[in-house]
Coordinates of N, CA and C in Angstrom, one line a residue:
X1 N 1.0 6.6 8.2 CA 1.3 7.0 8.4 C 1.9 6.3 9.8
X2 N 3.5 3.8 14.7 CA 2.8 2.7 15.5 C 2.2 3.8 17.0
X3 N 2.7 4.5 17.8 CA 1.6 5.3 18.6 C 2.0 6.4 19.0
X4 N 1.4 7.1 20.2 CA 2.1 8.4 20.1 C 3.0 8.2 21.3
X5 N 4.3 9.1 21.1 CA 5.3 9.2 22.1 C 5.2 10.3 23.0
X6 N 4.0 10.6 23.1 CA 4.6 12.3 24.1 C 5.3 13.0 24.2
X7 N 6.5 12.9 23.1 CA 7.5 13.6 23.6 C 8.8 12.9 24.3
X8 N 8.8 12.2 24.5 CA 9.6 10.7 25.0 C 10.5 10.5 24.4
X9 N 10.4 10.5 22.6 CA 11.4 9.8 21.6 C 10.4 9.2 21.0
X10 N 10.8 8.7 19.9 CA 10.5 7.4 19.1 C 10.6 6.5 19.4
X11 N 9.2 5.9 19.3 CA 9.4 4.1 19.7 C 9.9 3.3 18.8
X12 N 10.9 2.2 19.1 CA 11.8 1.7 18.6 C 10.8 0.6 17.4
X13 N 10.8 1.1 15.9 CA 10.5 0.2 14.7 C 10.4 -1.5 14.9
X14 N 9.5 -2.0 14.6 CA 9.4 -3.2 14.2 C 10.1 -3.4 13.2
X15 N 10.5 -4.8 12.8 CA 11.7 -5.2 11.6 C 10.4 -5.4 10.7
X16 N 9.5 -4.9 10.1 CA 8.4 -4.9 8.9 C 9.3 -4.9 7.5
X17 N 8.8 -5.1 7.1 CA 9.2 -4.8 5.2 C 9.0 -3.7 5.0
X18 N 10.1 -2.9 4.0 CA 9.7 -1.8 3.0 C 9.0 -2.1 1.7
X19 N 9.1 -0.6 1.3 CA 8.3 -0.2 -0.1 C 8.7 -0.5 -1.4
X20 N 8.4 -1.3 -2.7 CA 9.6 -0.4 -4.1 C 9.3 0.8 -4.1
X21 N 10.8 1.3 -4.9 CA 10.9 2.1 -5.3 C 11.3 2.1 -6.7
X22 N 11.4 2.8 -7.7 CA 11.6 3.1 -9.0 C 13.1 2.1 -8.6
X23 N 12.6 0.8 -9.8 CA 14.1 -0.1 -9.8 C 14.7 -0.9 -8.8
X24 N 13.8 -0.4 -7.9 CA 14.1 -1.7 -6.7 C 13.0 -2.7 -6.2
X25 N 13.6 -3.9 -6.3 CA 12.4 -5.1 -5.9 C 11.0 -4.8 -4.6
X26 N 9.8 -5.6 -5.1 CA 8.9 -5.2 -3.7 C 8.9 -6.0 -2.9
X27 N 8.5 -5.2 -1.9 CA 8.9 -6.2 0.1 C 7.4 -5.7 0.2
X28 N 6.7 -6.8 1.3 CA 5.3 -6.4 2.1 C 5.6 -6.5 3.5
X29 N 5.0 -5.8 3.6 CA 5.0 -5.5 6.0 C 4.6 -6.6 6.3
X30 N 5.0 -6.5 7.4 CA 4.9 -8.0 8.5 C 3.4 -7.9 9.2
X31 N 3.4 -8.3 10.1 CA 1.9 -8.2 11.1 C 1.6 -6.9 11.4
X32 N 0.2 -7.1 12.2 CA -0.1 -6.3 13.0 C 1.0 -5.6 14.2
X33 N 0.5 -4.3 14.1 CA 1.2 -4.4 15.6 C 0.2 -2.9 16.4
X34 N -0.1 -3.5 17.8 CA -0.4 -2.2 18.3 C 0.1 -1.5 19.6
X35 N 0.4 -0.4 19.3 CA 0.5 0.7 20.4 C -0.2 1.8 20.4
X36 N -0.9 2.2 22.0 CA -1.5 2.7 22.2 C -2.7 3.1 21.7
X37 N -3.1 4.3 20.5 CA -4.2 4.4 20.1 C -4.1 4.2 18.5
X38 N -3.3 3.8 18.1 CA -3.0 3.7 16.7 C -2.2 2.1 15.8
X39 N -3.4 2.0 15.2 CA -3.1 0.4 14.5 C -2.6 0.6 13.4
X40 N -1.2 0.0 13.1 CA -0.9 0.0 11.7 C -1.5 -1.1 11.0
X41 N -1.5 -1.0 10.3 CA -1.7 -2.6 8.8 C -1.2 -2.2 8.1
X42 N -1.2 -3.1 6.8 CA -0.1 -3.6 6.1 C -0.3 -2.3 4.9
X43 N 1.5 -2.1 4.8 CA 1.4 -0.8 4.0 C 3.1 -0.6 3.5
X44 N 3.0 -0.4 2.2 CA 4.4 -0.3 1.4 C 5.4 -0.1 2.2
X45 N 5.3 1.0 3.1 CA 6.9 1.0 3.1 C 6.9 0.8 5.0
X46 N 6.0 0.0 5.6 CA 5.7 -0.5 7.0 C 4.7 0.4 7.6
X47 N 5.4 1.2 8.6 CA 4.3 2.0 9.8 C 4.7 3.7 10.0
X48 N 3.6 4.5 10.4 CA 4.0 5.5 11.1 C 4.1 5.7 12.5
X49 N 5.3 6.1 13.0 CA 5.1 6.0 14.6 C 5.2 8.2 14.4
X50 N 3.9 8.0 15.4 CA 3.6 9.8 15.6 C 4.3 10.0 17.2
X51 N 4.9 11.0 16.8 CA 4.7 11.8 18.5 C 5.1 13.2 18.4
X52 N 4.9 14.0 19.3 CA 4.8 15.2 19.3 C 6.3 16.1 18.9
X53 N 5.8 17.2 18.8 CA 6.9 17.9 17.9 C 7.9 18.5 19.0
X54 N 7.5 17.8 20.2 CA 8.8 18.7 21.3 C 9.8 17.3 21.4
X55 N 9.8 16.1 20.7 CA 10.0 14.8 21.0 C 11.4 14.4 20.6
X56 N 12.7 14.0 21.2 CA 13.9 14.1 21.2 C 14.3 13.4 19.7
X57 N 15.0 14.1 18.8 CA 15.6 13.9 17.3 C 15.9 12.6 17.8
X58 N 16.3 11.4 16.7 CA 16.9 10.6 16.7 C 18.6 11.4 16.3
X59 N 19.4 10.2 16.8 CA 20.4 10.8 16.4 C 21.2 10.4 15.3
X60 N 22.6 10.8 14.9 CA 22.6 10.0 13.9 C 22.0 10.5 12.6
X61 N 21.6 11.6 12.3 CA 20.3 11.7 11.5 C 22.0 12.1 9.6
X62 N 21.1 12.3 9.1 CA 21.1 12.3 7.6 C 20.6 12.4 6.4
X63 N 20.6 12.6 5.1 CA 19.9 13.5 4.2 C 18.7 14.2 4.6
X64 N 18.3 14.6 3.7 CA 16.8 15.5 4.0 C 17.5 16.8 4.2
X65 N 16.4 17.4 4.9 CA 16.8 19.0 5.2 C 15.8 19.7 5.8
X66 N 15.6 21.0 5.7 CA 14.7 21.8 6.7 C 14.2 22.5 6.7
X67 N 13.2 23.0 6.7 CA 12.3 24.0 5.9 C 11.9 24.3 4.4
X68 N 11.9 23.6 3.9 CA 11.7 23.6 2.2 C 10.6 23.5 1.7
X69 N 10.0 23.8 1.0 CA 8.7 23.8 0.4 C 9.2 21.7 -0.6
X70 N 8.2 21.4 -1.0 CA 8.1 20.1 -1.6 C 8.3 20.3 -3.2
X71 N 8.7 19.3 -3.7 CA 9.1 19.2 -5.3 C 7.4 18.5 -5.8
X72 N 7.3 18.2 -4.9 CA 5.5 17.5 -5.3 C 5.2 17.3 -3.9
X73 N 3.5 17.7 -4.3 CA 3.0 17.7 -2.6 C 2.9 16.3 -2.3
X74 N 2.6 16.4 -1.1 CA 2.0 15.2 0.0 C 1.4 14.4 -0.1
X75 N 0.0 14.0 -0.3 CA -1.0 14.0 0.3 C -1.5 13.0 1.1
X76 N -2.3 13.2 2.1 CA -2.8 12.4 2.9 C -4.2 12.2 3.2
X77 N -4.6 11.0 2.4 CA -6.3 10.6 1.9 C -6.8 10.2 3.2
X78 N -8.4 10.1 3.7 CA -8.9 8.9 4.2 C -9.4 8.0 2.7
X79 N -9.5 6.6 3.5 CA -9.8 5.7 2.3 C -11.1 5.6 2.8
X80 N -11.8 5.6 1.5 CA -13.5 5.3 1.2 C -13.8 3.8 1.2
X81 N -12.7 3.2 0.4 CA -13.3 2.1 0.8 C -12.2 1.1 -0.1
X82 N -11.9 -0.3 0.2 CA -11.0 -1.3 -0.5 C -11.5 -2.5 -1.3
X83 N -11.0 -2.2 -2.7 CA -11.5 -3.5 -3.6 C -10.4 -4.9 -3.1
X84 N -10.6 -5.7 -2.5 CA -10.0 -6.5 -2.3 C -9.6 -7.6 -3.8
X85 N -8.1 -7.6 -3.6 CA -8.0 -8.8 -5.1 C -8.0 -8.0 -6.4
X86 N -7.8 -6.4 -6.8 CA -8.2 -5.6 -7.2 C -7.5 -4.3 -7.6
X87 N -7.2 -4.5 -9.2 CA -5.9 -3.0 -9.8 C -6.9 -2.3 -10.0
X88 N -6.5 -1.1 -9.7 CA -7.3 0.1 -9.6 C -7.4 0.3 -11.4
X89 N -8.6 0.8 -11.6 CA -8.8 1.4 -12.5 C -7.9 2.7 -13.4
X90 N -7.4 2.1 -14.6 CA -6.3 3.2 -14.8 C -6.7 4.6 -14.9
X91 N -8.2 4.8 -15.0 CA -8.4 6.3 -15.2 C -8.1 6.9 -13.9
X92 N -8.9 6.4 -12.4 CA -9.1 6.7 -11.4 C -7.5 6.6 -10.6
X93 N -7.2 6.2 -11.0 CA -4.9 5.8 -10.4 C -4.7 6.7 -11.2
X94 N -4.6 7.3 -12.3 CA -3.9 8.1 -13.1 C -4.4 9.7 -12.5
X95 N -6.0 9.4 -12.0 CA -6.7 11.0 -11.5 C -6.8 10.9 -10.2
X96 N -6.0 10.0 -9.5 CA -5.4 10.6 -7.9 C -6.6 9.7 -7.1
X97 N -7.5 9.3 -7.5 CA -8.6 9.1 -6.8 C -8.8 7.7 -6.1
X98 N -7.5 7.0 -6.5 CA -7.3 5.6 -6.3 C -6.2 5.0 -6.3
X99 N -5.3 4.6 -5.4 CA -3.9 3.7 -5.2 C -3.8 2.5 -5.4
X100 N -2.6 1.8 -5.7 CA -3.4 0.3 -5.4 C -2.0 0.1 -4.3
X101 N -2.4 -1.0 -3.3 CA -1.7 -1.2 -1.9 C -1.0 -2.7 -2.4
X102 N 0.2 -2.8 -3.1 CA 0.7 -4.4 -3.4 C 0.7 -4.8 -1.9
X103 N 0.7 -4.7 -1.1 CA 1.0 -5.5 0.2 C -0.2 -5.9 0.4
X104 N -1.6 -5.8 0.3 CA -2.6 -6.1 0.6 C -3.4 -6.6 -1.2
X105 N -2.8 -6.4 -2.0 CA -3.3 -6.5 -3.1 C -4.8 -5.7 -3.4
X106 N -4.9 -4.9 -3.1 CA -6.0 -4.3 -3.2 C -6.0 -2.8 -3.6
X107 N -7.2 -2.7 -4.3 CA -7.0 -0.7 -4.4 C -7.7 0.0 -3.9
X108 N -6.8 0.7 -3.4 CA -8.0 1.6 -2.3 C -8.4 2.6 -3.0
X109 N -10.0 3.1 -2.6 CA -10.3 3.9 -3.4 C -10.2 5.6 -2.3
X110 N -9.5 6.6 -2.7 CA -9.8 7.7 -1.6 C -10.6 8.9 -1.9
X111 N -11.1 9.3 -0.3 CA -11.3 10.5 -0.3 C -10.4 11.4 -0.7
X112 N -10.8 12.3 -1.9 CA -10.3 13.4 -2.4 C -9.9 14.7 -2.1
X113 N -11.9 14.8 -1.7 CA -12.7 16.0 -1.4 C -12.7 16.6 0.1
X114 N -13.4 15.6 0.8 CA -13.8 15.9 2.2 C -12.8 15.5 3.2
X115 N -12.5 14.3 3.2 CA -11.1 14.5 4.6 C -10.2 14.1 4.2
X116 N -9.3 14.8 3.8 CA -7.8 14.8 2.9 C -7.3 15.9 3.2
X117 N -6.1 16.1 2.9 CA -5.0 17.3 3.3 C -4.0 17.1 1.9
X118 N -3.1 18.3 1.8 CA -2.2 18.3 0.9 C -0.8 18.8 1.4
X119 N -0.2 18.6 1.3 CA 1.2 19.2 2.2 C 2.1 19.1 1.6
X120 N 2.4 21.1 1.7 CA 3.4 21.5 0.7 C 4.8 21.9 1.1
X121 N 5.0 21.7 2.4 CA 6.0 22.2 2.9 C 6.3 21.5 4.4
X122 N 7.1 20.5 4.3 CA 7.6 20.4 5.5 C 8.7 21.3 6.9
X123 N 8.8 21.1 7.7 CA 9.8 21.9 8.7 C 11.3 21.0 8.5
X124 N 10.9 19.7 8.5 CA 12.3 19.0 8.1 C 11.9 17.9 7.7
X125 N 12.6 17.0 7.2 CA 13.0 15.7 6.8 C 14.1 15.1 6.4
X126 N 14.3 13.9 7.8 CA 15.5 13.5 7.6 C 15.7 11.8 7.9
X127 N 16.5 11.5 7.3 CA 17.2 9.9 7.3 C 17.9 9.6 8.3
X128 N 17.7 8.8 9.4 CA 18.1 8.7 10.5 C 18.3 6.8 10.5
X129 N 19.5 6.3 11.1 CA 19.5 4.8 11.3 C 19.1 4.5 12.9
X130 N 17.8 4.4 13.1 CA 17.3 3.9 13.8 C 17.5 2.9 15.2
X131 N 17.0 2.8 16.8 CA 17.8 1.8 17.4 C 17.6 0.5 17.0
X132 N 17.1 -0.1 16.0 CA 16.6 -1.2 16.5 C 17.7 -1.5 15.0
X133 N 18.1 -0.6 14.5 CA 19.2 -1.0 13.5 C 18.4 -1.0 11.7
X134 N 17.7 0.1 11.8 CA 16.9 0.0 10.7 C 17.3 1.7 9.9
X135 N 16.9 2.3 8.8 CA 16.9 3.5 8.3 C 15.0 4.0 8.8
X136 N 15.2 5.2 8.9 CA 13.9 6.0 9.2 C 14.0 7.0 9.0
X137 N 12.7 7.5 8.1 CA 12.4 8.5 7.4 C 11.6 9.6 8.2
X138 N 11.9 10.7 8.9 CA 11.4 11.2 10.0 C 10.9 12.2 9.1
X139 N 9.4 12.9 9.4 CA 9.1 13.9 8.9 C 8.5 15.3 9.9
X140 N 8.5 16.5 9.8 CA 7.9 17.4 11.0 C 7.1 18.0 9.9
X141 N 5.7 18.1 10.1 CA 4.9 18.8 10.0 C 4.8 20.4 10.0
X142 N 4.6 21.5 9.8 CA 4.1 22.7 10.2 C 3.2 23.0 11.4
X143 N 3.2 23.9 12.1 CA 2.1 23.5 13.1 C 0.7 23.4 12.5
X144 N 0.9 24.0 11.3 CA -0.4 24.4 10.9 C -1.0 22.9 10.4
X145 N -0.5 22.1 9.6 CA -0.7 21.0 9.1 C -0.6 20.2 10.3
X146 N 0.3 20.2 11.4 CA 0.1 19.3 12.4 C -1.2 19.6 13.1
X147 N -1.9 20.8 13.1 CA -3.4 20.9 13.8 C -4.2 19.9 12.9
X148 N -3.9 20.0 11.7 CA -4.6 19.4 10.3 C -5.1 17.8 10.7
X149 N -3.6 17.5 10.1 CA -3.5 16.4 10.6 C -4.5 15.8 12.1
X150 N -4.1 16.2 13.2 CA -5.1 15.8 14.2 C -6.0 15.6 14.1
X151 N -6.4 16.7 13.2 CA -8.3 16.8 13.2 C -8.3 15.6 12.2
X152 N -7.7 15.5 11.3 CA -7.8 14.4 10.3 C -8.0 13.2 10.5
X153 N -7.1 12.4 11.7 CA -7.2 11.6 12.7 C -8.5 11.0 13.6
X154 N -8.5 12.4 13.9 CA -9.9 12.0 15.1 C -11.4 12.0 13.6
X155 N -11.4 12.4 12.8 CA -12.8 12.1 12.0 C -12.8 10.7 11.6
X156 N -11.5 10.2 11.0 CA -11.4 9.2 10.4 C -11.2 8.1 11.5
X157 N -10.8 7.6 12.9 CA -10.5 6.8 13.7 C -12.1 6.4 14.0
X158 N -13.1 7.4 13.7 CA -14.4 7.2 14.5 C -14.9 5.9 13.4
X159 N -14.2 5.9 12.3 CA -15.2 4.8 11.3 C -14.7 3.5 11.2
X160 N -15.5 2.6 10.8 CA -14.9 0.7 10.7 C -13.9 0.7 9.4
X161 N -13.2 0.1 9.6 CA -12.5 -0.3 8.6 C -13.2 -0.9 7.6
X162 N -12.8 -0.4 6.3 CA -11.4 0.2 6.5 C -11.1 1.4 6.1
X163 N -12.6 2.5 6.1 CA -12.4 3.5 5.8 C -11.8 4.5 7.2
X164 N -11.6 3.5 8.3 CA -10.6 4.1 9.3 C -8.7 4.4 8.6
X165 N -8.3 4.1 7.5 CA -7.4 4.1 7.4 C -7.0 5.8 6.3
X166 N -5.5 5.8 6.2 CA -5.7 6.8 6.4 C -4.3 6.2 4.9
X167 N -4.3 7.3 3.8 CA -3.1 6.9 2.9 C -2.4 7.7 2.5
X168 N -0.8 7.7 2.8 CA -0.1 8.9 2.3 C 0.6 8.5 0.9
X169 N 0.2 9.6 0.2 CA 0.9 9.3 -1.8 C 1.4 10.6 -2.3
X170 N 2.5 10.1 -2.4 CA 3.6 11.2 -2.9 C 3.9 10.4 -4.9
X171 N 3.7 11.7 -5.5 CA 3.7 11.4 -6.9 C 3.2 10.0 -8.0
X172 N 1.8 10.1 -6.5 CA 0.5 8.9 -7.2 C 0.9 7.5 -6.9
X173 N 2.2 7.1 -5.9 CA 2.6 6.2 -5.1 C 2.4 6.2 -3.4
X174 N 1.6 5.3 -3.1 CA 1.3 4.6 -1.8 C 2.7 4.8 -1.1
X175 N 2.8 5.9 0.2 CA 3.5 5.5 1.3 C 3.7 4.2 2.2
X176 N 2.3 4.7 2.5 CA 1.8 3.7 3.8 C 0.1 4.2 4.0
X177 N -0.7 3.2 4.6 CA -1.5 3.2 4.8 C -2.1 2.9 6.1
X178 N -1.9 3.6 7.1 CA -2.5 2.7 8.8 C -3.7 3.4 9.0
X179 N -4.4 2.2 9.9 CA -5.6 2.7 10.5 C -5.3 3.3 11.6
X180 N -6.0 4.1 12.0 CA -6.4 5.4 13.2 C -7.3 4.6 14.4
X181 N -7.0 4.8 15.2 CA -8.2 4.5 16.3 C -8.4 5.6 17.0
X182 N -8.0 6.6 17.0 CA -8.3 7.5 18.4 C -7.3 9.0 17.7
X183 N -7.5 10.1 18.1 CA -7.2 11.6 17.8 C -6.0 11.4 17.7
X184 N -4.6 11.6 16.9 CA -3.1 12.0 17.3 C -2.9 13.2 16.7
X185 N -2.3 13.5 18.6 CA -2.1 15.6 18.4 C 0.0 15.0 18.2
X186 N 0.8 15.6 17.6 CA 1.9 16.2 17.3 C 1.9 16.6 16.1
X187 N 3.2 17.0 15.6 CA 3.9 17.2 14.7 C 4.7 16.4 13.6
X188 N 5.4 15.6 14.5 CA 6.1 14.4 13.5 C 5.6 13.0 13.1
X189 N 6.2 12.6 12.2 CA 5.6 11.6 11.8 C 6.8 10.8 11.5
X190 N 7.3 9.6 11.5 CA 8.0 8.1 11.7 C 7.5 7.4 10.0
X191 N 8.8 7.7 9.0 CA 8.2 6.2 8.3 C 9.3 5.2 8.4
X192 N 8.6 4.4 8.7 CA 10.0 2.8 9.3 C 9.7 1.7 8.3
X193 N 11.0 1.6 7.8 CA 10.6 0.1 7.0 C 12.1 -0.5 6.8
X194 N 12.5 -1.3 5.7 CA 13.7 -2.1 5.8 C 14.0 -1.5 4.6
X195 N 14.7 0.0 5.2 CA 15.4 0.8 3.9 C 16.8 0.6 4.4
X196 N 16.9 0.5 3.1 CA 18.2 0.7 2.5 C 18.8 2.3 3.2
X197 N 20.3 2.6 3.7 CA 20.8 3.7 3.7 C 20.0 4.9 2.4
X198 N 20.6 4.6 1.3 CA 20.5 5.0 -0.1 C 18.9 5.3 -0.2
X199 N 18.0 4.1 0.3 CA 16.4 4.3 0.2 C 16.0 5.4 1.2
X200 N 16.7 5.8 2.2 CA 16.2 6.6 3.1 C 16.6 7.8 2.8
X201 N 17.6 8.0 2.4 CA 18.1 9.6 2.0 C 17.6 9.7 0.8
X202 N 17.1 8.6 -0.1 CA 16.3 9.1 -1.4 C 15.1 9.8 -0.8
X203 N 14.6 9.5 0.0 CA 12.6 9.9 0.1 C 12.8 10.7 1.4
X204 N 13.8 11.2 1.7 CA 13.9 11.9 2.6 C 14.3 13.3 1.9
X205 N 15.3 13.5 0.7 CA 15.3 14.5 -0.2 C 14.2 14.5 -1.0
X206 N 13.3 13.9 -1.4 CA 12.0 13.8 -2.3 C 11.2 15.0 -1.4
X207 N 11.6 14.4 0.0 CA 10.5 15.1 1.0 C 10.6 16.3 1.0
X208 N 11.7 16.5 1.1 CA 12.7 18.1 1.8 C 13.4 18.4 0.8
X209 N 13.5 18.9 -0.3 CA 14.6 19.2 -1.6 C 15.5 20.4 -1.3

């Protein structure tokens, strides 16, 4: 899902790699990077930068939309644990219970049951070209899910890696994956990677239909 902005804006994306998509070649994220209480690692389609939901729109913005219920939910796993070197098991990838992460080569196995969320309806989602000269996939939460979320945060930040990390998969494909260190209270969520125009308003209408 890089740290929280306060309300400030969005902090300006790292140049990381994106995600495939259906028909387009795969890219892996770059390094580490940290700000403030939240560590990304390496994840399909780069990092999430969080900050709160009073936090100034990017401008510029594009596809997506607003208020819509989802064409397929959300979801947002903690990970139990990573087979390193390791394709997930077709039963367990086919029954939600396991992703595999090409950027790390590994399959994460997730929480299903106990600290997970499903999210069926965002406030908006939209495709925005970024300062740093990048597309970004901006998403707002509900308040209700944005309480969620927090709490989701602060359970999962308290554990070692790598079941500090946290995995968002929309239609049984790996968003991104970052680890948590510490509580994050907002609403929006930042996905930044080296999309394409066309890649951004695709998964920004996936998000928002």
């Amino acid at each position: 899902m890089s740290g929280i902005a306060g309300g400030t804006g969005y902090p300006p994306p790292p140049p990381w790699q994106g995600s495939p998509t259906a028909g387009k070649p795969d890219r892996s994220p770059g390094p580490f990077l940290l700000i403030g209480a939240l560590v990304i690692v390496g994840s399909l389609l780069g990092f999430l930068a969080y900050q709160s939901a009073s936090g100034k729109q990017e401008e510029n913005g594009t596809g997506g939309g607003s208020g819509g219920g989802l064409d397929s939910p959300l979801y947002i796993h903690a990970v139990d644990s990573a087979l390193e070197g390791q394709d997930c098991p077709a039963a367990e990838q086919s029954g939600g219970t396991a992703v595999f992460n090409p950027a790390t080569s590994s399959c994460l196995v997730l929480d299903t049951a106990t600290d997970t969320m499903r999210v069926d309806a965002l406030l908006e989602a939209t495709a925005t070209y970024g300062p740093s000269g990048t597309w970004i996939v901006g998403l707002t939460f509900t308040p209700e899910d944005g309480a969620r979320f927090a709490d989701l945060t602060e359970t999962v930040s308290a554990r070692p890696m790598p079941q500090n990390q946290l995995a968002m998969v929309l239609d049984g494909q790996l968003l991104t994956a970052p680890a948590v260190t510490a509580r994050i209270e907002g609403d929006q969520v930042e996905i930044s990677g080296s999309f394409t125009r066309e890649e951004a308003e695709d998964l920004a209408d996936r998000l928002a239909p």
